[in-house]
Short mmCIF file of C-alpha atoms in Angstrom, two decimals:
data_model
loop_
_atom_site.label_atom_id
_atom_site.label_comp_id
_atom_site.label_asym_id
_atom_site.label_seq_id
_atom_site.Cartn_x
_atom_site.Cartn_y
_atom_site.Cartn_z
CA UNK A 1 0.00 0.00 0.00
CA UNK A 2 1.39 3.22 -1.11
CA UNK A 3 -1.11 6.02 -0.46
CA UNK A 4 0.22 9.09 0.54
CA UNK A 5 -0.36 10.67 3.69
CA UNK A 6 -0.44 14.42 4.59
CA UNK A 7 1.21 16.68 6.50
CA UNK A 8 -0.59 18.25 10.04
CA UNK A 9 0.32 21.71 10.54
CA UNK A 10 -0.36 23.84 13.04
CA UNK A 11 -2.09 27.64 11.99
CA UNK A 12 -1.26 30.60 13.50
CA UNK A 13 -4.67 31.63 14.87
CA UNK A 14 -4.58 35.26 13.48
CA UNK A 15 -4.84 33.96 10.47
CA UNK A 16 -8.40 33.52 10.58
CA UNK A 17 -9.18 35.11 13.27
CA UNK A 18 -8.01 38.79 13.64
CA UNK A 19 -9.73 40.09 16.06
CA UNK A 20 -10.69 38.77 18.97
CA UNK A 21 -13.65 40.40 20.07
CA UNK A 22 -15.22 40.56 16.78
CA UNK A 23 -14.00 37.78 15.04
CA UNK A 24 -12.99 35.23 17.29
CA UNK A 25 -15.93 35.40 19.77
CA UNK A 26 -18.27 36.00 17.42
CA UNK A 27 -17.22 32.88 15.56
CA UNK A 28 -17.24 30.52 19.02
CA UNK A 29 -20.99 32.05 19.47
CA UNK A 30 -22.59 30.65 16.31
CA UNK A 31 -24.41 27.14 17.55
CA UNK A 32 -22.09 25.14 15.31
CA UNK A 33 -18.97 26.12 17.47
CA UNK A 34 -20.18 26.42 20.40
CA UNK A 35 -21.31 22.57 19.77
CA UNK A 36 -17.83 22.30 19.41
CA UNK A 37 -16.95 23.49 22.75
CA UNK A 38 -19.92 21.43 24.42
CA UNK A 39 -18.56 18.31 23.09
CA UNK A 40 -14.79 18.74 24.18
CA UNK A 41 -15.63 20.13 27.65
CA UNK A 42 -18.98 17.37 28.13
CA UNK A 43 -20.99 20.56 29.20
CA UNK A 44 -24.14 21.27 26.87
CA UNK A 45 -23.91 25.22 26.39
CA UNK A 46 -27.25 26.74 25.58
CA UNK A 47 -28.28 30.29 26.14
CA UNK A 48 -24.83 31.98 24.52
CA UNK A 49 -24.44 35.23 24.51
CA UNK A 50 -21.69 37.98 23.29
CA UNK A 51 -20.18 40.73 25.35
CA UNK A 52 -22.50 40.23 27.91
CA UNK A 53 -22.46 43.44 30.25
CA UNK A 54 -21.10 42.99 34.28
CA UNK A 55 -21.37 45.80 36.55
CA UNK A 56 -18.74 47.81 34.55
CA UNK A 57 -17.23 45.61 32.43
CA UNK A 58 -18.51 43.32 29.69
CA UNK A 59 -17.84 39.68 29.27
CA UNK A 60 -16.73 37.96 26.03
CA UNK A 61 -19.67 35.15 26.36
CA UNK A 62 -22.26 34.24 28.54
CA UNK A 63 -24.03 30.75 28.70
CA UNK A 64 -26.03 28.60 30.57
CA UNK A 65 -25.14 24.78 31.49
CA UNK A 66 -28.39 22.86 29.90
CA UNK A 67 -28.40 20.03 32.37
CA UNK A 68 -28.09 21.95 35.52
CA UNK A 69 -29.07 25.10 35.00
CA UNK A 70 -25.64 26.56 36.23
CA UNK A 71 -24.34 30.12 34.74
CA UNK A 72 -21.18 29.92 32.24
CA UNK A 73 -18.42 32.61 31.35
CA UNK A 74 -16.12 32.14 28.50
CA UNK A 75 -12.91 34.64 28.61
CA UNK A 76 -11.22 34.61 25.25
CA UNK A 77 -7.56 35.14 25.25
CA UNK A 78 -5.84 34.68 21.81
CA UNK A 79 -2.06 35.35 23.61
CA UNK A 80 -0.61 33.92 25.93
CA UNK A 81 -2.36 33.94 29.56
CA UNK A 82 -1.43 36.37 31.91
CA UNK A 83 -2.30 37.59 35.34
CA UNK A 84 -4.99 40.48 33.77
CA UNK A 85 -7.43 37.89 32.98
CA UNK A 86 -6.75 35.69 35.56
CA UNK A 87 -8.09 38.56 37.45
CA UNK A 88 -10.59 38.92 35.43
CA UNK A 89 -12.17 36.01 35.15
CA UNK A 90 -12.62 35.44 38.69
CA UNK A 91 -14.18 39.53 38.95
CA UNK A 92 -16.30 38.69 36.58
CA UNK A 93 -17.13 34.94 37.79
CA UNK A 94 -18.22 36.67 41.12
CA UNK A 95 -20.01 39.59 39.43
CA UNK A 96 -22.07 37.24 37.25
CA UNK A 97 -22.70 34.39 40.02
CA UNK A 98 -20.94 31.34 37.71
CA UNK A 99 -20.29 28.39 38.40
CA UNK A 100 -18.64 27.18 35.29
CA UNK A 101 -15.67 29.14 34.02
CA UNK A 102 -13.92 28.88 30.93
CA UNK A 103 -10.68 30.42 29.88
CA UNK A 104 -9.78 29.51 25.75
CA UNK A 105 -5.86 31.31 24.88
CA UNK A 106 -3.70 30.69 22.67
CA UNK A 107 -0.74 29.67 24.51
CA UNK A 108 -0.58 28.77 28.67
CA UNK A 109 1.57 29.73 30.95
CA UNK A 110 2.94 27.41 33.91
CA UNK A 111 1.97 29.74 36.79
CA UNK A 112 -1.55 30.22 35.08
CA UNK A 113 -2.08 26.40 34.50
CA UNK A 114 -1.30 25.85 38.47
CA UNK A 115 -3.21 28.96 39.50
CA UNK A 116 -6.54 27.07 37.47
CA UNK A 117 -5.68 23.73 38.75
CA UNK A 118 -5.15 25.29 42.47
CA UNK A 119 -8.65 26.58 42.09
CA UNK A 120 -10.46 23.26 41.07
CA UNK A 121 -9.07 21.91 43.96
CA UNK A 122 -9.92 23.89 46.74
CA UNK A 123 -12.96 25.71 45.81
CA UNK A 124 -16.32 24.29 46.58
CA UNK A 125 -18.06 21.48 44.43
CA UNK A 126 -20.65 23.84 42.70
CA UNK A 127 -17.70 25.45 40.84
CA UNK A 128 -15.52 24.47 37.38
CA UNK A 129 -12.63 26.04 36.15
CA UNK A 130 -11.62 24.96 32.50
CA UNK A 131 -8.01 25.79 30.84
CA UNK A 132 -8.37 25.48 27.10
CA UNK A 133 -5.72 26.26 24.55
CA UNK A 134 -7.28 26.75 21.00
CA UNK A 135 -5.65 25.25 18.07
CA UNK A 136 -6.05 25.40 14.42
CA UNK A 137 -4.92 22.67 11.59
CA UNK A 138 -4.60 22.58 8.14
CA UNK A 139 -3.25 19.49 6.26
CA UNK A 140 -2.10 20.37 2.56
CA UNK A 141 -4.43 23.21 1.48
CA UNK A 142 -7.34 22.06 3.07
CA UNK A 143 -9.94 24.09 5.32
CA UNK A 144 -8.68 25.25 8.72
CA UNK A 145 -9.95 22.94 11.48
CA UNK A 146 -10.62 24.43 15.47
CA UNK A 147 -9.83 22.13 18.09
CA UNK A 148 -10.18 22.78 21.56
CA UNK A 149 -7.20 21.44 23.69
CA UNK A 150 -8.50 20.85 27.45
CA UNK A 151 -5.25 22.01 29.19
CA UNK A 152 -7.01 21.90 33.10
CA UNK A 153 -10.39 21.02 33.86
CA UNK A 154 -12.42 20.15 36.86
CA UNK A 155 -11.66 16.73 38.20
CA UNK A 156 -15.16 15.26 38.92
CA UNK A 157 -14.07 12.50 41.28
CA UNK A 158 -12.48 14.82 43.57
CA UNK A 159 -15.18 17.45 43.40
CA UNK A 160 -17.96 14.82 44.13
CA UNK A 161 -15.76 13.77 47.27
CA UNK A 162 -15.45 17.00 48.17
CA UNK A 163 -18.72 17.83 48.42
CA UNK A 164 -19.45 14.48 50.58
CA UNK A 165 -17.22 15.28 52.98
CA UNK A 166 -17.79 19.22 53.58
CA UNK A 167 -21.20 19.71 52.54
CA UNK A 168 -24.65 18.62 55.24
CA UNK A 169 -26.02 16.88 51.57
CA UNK A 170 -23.50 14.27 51.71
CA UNK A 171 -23.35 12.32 48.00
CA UNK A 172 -24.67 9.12 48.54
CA UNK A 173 -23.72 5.32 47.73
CA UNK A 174 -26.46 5.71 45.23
CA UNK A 175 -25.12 8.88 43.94
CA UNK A 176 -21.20 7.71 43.46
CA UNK A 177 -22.53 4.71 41.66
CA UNK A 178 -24.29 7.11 39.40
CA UNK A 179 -21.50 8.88 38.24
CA UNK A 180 -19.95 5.99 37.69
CA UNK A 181 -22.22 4.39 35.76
CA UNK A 182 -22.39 7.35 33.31
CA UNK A 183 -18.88 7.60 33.29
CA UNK A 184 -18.69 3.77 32.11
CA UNK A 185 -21.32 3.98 29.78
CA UNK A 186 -18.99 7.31 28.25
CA UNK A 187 -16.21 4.74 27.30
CA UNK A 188 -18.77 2.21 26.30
CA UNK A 189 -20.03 4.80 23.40
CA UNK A 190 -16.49 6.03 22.34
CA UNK A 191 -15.07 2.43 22.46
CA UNK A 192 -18.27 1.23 19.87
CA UNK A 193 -17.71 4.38 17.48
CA UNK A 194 -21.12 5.57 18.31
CA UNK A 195 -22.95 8.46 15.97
CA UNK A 196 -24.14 9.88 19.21
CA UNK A 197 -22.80 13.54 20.64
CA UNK A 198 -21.68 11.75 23.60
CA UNK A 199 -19.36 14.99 25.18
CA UNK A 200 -20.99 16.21 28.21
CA UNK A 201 -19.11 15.34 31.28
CA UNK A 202 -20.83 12.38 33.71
CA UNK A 203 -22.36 13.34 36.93
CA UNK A 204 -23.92 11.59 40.03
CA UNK A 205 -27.76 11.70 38.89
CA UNK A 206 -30.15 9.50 37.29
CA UNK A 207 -30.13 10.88 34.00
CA UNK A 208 -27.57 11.55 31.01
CA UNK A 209 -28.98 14.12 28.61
CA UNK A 210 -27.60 14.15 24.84
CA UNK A 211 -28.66 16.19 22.25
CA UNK A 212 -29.99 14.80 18.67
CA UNK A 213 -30.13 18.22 16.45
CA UNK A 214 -32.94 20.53 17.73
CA UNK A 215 -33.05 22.61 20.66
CA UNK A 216 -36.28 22.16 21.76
CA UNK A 217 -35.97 17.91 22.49
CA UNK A 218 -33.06 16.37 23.85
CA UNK A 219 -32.29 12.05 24.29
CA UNK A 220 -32.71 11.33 28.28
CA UNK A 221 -30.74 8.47 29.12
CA UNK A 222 -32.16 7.39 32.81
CA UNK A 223 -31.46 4.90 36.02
CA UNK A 224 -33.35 4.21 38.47
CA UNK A 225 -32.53 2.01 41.78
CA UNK A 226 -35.58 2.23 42.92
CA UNK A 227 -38.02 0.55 40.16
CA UNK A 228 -34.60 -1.17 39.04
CA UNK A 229 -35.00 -0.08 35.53
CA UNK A 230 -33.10 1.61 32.97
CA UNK A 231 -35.14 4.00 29.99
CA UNK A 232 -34.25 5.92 26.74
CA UNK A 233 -36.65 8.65 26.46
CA UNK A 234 -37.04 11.80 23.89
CA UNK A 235 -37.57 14.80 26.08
CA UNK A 236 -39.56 17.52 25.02
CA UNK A 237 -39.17 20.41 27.50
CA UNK A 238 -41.52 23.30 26.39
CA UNK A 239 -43.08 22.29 22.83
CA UNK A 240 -46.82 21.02 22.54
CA UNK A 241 -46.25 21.70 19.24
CA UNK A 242 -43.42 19.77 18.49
CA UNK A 243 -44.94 16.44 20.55
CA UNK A 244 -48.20 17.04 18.61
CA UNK A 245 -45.80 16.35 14.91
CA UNK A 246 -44.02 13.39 16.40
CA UNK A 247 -47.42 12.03 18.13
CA UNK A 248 -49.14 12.77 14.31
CA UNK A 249 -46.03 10.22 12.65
CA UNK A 250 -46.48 7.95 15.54
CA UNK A 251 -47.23 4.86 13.80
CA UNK A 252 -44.17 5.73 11.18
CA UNK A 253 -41.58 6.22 14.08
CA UNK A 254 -42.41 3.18 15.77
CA UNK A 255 -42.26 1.24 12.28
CA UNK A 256 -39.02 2.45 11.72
CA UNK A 257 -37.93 1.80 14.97
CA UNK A 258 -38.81 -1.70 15.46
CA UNK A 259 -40.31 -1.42 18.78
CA UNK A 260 -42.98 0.72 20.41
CA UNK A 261 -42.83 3.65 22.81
CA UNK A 262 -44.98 4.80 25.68
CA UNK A 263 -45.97 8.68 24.41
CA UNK A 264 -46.39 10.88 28.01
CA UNK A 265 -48.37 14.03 28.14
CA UNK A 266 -47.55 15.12 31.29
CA UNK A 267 -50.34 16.84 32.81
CA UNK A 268 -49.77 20.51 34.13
CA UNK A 269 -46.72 20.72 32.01
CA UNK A 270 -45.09 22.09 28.94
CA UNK A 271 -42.62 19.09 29.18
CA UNK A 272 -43.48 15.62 27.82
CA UNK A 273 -41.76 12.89 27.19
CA UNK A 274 -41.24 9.66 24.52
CA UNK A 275 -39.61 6.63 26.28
CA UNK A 276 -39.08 2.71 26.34
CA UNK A 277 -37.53 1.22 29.24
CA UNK A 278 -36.63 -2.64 30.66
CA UNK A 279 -35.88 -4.21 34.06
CA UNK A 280 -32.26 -3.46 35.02
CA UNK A 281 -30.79 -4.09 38.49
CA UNK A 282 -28.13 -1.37 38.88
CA UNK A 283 -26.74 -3.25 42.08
CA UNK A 284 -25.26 -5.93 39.65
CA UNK A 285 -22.28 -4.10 37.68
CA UNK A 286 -21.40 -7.65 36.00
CA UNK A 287 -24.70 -6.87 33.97
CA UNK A 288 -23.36 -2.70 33.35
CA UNK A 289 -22.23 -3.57 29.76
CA UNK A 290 -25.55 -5.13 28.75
CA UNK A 291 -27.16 -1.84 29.85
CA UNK A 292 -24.82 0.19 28.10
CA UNK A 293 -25.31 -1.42 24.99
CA UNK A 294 -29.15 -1.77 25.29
CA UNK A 295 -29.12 2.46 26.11
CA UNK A 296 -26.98 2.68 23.01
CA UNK A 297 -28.74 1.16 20.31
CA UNK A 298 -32.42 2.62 21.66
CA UNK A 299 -30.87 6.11 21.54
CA UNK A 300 -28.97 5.70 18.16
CA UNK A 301 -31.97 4.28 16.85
CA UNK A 302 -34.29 7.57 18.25
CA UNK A 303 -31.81 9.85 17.31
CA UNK A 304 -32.26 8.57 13.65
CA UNK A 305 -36.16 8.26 13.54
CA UNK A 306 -36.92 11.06 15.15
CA UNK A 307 -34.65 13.67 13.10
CA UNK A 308 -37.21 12.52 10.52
CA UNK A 309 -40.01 14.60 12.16
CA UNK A 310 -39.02 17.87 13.88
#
């Protein structure tokens, strides 16, 4: 075999990106990049906005962590860190009430890279400091390509222990198992190549959200101890509208599925919700990769049908 292969280089970033206010942050805030970001970090960001106004200063982007709720900041740096926005990130962290804080720069400094690392370690569990170093590659004359290079980032494990040690709502047996379930079932995807956005980081609660193309439905991936089941669900959070199409090609999706679904209105409620589920006893991790794969195929297989219909 004698096929060629090319040549990765590395792009400086002004290149494409001149500016960093208006070019640079205004590139990461189109839903396509930010995706981008979501998936390398495992954090769904929703909500994104540009130059966001604090008190007297203005933030590059503002966001909003879809599965709890929590409030993002995004500091772009396209230079090498220094102590200016290390300051500034944690002003405008405070100013802002954040609990997820992300710093993307070109190049990283040692002292910076401890001084982020320090912080994930002995701040409180409800808050995540992320180092990134953006990158660009070209190979022959091809497009540029972003990638995000996750320099320091919270470290889950200790976090969770943190926070059952110093904090009255101590994380349970339940809750540890939890995390690691999702973090298990993470490999599981990668390992089997799967088609699904599986980026968002693993946490210790009974669901794992993953997003499928629209905003207004999301894949919930859920455990449950206590009815010892396991269910892949389509989520709709605050569409009639959109429940009322899929409900109207019900007979279709289930076709093309292979299997049928239980269709929830919930009453009182925008929300609703499309799900199958099977027995599962969580307490036996011998059977964990039989409920990873059995998760994995129903939400592939939703993920496919449903994009059909929205």
């Amino acid at each position: 075999m004698n096929r060629k292969l090319g040549k990765l280089n590395k792009v400086n970033l002004r290149e494409y990106w001149a500016h960093e206010a208006l070019d640079f942050t205004q590139w990461l805030a189109q839903e396509e990049n930010i995706q981008l970001l979501s998936d390398e970090i495992g954090v769904s960001l929703i909500n994104v906005r540009p130059e966001e106004a604090i008190g007297r200063y203005n933030v590059d982007l503002v966001a909003t962590d879809e599965d709890s709720e929590r409030k993002v900041i995004i500091e772009n740096q396209l230079e090498y860190t220094d102590h200016k926005h290390l300051g500034q990130i944690i002003t405008y962290a405070s100013g802002y009430n954040a609990s997820i804080i992300i710093w993307i720069v070109k190049e990283v400094r040692e002292e910076h890279q401890k001084a982020m690392e320090w912080l994930n370690n002995n701040t409180s569990a409800d808050l995540s400091f992320f180092l990134i170093r953006m990158e660009l590659w070209q190979i022959g004359d091809s497009p540029f390509a972003p990638k995000f290079h996750i320099i320091v980032e919270p470290n889950d494990w200790a976090k969770a222990l943190q926070e059952s040690t110093t904090s009255t709502k101590e994380l349970t047996d339940t809750k540890l198992s939890q995390l690691d379930f999702w973090k298990q079932f993470k490999d599981y995807a990668k390992a089997n190549n799967t088609s699904l956005r599986i980026g968002r980081k693993a946490r210790a609660q009974h669901w794992y959200n993953i997003s499928f193309g629209t905003s207004e439905a999301h894949i919930a991936l859920t455990v449950s101890t206590r009815d010892n089941a396991i269910a892949s669900s389509i989520y709709i959070s605050k569409s009639p509208e959109l429940f009322e199409k899929f409900s109207l090609n019900k007979e279709a999706i289930e076709e093309g599925l292979g299997f049928s679904l239980e269709w929830q209105e919930l009453e009182g409620k925008l929300a609703s919700r499309i799900t199958i589920g099977r027995h599962a006893d969580l307490n036996n991790e011998d059977e964990w990769e039989t409920y990873f794969g059995w998760l994995l195929e129903k939400a592939e297989k939703m993920a496919k049908e449903f994009s059909k219909y929205y």
